[in-house]
mmCIF file of C-alpha atoms in Angstrom:
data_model
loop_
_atom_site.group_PDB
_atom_site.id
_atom_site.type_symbol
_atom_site.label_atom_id
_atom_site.label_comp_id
_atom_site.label_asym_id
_atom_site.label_seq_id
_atom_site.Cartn_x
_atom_site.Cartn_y
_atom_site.Cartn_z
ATOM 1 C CA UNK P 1171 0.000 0.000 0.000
ATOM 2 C CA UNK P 1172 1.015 2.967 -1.026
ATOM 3 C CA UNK P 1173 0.874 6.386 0.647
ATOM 4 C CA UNK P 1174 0.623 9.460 -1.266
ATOM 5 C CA UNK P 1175 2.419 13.074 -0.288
ATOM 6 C CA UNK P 1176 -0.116 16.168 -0.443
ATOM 7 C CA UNK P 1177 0.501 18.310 -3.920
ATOM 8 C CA UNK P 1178 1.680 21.559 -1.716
ATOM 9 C CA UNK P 1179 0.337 23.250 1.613
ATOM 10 C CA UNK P 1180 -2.788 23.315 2.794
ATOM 11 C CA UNK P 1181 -4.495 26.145 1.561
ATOM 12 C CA UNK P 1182 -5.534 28.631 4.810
ATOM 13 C CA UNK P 1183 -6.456 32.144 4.874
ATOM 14 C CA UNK P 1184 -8.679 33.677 2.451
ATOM 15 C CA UNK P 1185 -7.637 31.979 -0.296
ATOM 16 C CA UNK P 1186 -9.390 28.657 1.499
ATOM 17 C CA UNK P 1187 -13.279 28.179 0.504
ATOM 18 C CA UNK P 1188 -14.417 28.174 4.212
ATOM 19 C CA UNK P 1189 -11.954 30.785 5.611
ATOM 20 C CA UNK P 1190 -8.938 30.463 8.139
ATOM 21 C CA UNK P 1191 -11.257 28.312 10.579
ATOM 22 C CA UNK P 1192 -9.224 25.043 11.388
ATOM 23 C CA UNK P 1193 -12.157 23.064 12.524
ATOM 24 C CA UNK P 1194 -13.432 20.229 11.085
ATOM 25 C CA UNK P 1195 -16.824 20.247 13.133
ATOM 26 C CA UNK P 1196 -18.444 23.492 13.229
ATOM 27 C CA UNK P 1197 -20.761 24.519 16.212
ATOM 28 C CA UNK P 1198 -23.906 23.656 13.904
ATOM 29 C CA UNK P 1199 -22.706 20.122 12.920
ATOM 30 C CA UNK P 1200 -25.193 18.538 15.738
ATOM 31 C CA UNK P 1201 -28.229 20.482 14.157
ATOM 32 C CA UNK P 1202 -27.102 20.529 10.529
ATOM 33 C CA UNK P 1203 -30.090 18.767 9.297
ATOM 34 C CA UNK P 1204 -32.475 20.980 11.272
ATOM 35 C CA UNK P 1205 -30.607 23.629 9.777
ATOM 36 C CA UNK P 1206 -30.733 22.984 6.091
ATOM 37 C CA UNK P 1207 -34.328 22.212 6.774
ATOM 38 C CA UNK P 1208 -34.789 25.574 7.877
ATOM 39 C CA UNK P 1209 -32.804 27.132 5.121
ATOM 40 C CA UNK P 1210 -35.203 24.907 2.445
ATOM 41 C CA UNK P 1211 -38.006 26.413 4.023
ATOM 42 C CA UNK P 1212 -36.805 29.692 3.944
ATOM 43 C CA UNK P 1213 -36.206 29.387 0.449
ATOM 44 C CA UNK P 1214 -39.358 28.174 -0.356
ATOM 45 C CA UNK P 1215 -40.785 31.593 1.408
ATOM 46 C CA UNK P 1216 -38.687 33.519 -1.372
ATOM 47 C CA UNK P 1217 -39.500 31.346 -4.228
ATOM 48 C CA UNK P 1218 -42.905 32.654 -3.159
ATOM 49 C CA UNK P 1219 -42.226 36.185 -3.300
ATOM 50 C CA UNK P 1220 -40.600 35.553 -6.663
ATOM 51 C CA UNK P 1221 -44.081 33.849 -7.967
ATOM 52 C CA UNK P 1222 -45.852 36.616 -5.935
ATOM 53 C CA UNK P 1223 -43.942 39.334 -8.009
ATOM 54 C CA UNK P 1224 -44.500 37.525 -11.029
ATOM 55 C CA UNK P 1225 -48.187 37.279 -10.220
ATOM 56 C CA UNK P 1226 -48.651 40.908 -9.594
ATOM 57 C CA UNK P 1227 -49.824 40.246 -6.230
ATOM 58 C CA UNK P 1228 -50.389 43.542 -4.220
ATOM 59 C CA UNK P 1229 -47.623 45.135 -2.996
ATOM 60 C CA UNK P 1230 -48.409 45.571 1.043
ATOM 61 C CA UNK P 1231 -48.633 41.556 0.664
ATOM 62 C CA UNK P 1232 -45.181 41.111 -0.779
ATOM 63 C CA UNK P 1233 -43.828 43.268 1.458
ATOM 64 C CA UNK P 1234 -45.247 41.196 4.384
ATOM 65 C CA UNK P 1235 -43.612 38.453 2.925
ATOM 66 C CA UNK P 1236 -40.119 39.788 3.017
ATOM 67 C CA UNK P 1237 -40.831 40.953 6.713
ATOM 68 C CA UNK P 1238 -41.278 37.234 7.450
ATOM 69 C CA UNK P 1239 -38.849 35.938 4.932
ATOM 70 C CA UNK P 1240 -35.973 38.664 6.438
ATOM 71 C CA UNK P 1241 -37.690 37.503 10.266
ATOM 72 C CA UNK P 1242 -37.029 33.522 9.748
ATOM 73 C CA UNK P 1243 -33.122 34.703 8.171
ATOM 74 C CA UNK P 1244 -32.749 36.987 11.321
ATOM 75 C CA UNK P 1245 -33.956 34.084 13.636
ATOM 76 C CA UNK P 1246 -31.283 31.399 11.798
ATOM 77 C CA UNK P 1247 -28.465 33.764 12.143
ATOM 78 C CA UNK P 1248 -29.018 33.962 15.762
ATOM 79 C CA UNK P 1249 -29.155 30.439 16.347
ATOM 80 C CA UNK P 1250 -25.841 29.971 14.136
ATOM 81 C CA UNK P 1251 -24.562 32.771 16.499
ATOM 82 C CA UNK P 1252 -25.451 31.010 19.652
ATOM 83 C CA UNK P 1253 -23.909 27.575 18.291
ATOM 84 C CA UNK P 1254 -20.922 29.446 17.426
ATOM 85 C CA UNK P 1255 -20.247 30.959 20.727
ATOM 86 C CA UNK P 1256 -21.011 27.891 22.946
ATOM 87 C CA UNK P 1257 -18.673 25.641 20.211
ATOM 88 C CA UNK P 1258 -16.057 28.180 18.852
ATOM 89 C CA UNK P 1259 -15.779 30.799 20.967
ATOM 90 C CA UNK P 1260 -16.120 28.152 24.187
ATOM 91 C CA UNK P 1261 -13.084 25.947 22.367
ATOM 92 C CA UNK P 1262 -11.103 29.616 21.904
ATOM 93 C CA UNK P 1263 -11.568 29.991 25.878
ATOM 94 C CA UNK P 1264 -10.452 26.866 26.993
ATOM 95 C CA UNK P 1265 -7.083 26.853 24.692
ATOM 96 C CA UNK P 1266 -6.764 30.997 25.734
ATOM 97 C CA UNK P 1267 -4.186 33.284 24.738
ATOM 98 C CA UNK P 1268 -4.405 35.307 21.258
ATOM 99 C CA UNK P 1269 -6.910 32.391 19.612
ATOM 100 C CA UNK P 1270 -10.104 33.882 22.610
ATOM 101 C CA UNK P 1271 -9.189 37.414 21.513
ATOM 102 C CA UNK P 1272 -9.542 36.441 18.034
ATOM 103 C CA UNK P 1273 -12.931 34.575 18.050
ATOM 104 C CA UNK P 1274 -14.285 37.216 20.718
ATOM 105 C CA UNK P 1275 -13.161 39.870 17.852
ATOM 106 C CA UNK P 1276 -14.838 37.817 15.227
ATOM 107 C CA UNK P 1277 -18.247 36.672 16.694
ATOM 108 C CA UNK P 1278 -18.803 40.948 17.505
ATOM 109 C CA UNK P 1279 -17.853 41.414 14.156
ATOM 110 C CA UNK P 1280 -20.980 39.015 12.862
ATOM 111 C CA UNK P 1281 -22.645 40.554 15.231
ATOM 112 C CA UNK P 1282 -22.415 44.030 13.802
ATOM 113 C CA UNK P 1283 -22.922 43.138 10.657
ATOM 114 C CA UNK P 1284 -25.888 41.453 11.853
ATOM 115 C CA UNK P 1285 -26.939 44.624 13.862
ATOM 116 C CA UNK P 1286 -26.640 46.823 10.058
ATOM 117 C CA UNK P 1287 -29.102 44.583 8.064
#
């Protein structure tokens, strides 16, 4: 059996799909299917403005369909917020020094941005 060397480094830092985060289990692994389950939902809710839009449906009725559409993406990004600080951000605390600071600085970051929208 042969054993094969990797083609160069690992890709980290932005150039990396998923970031500079080293972990292979995210803090939403556990409720991953509950989550995309959620997100198909949600997208079903915008598929539905799209055909609403398309329909000519009145627009006070779309627009109460984005306020619950934007309300059910505001309530997932929480959730994903909380699971990141009990799983990240906890993880960060136990190993301390400059890795805390960093996911502290990070998670108020998303939280900001959060905050803007």
């Amino acid at each position: 059996m042969t054993t094969t060397e990797p083609a160069g480094p690992p890709v980290t830092g932005p150039e990396r799909a998923g970031g500079d985060h080293d972990h292979a289990v995210h803090g939403y692994h556990k409720q991953k299917d509950e989550h995309l389950k959620r997100l198909r939902r949600i997208e079903g809710q915008i598929r539905g403005l799209q055909r609403m839009v398309d329909e000519d449906v009145y627009c006070i009725d779309v627009l109460t369909q984005v306020s619950a559409s934007t309300k059910a993406l505001q309530s997932f990004a929480l959730q994903l917020l909380e699971e990141h600080l009990r799983h990240c951000v906890a993880a960060a605390a136990v190993k301390g020094g400059d890795e805390i600071d960093a996911k502290v600085e990070e998670a108020t970051k998303a939280i900001a941005r959060m905050m803007r929208t």
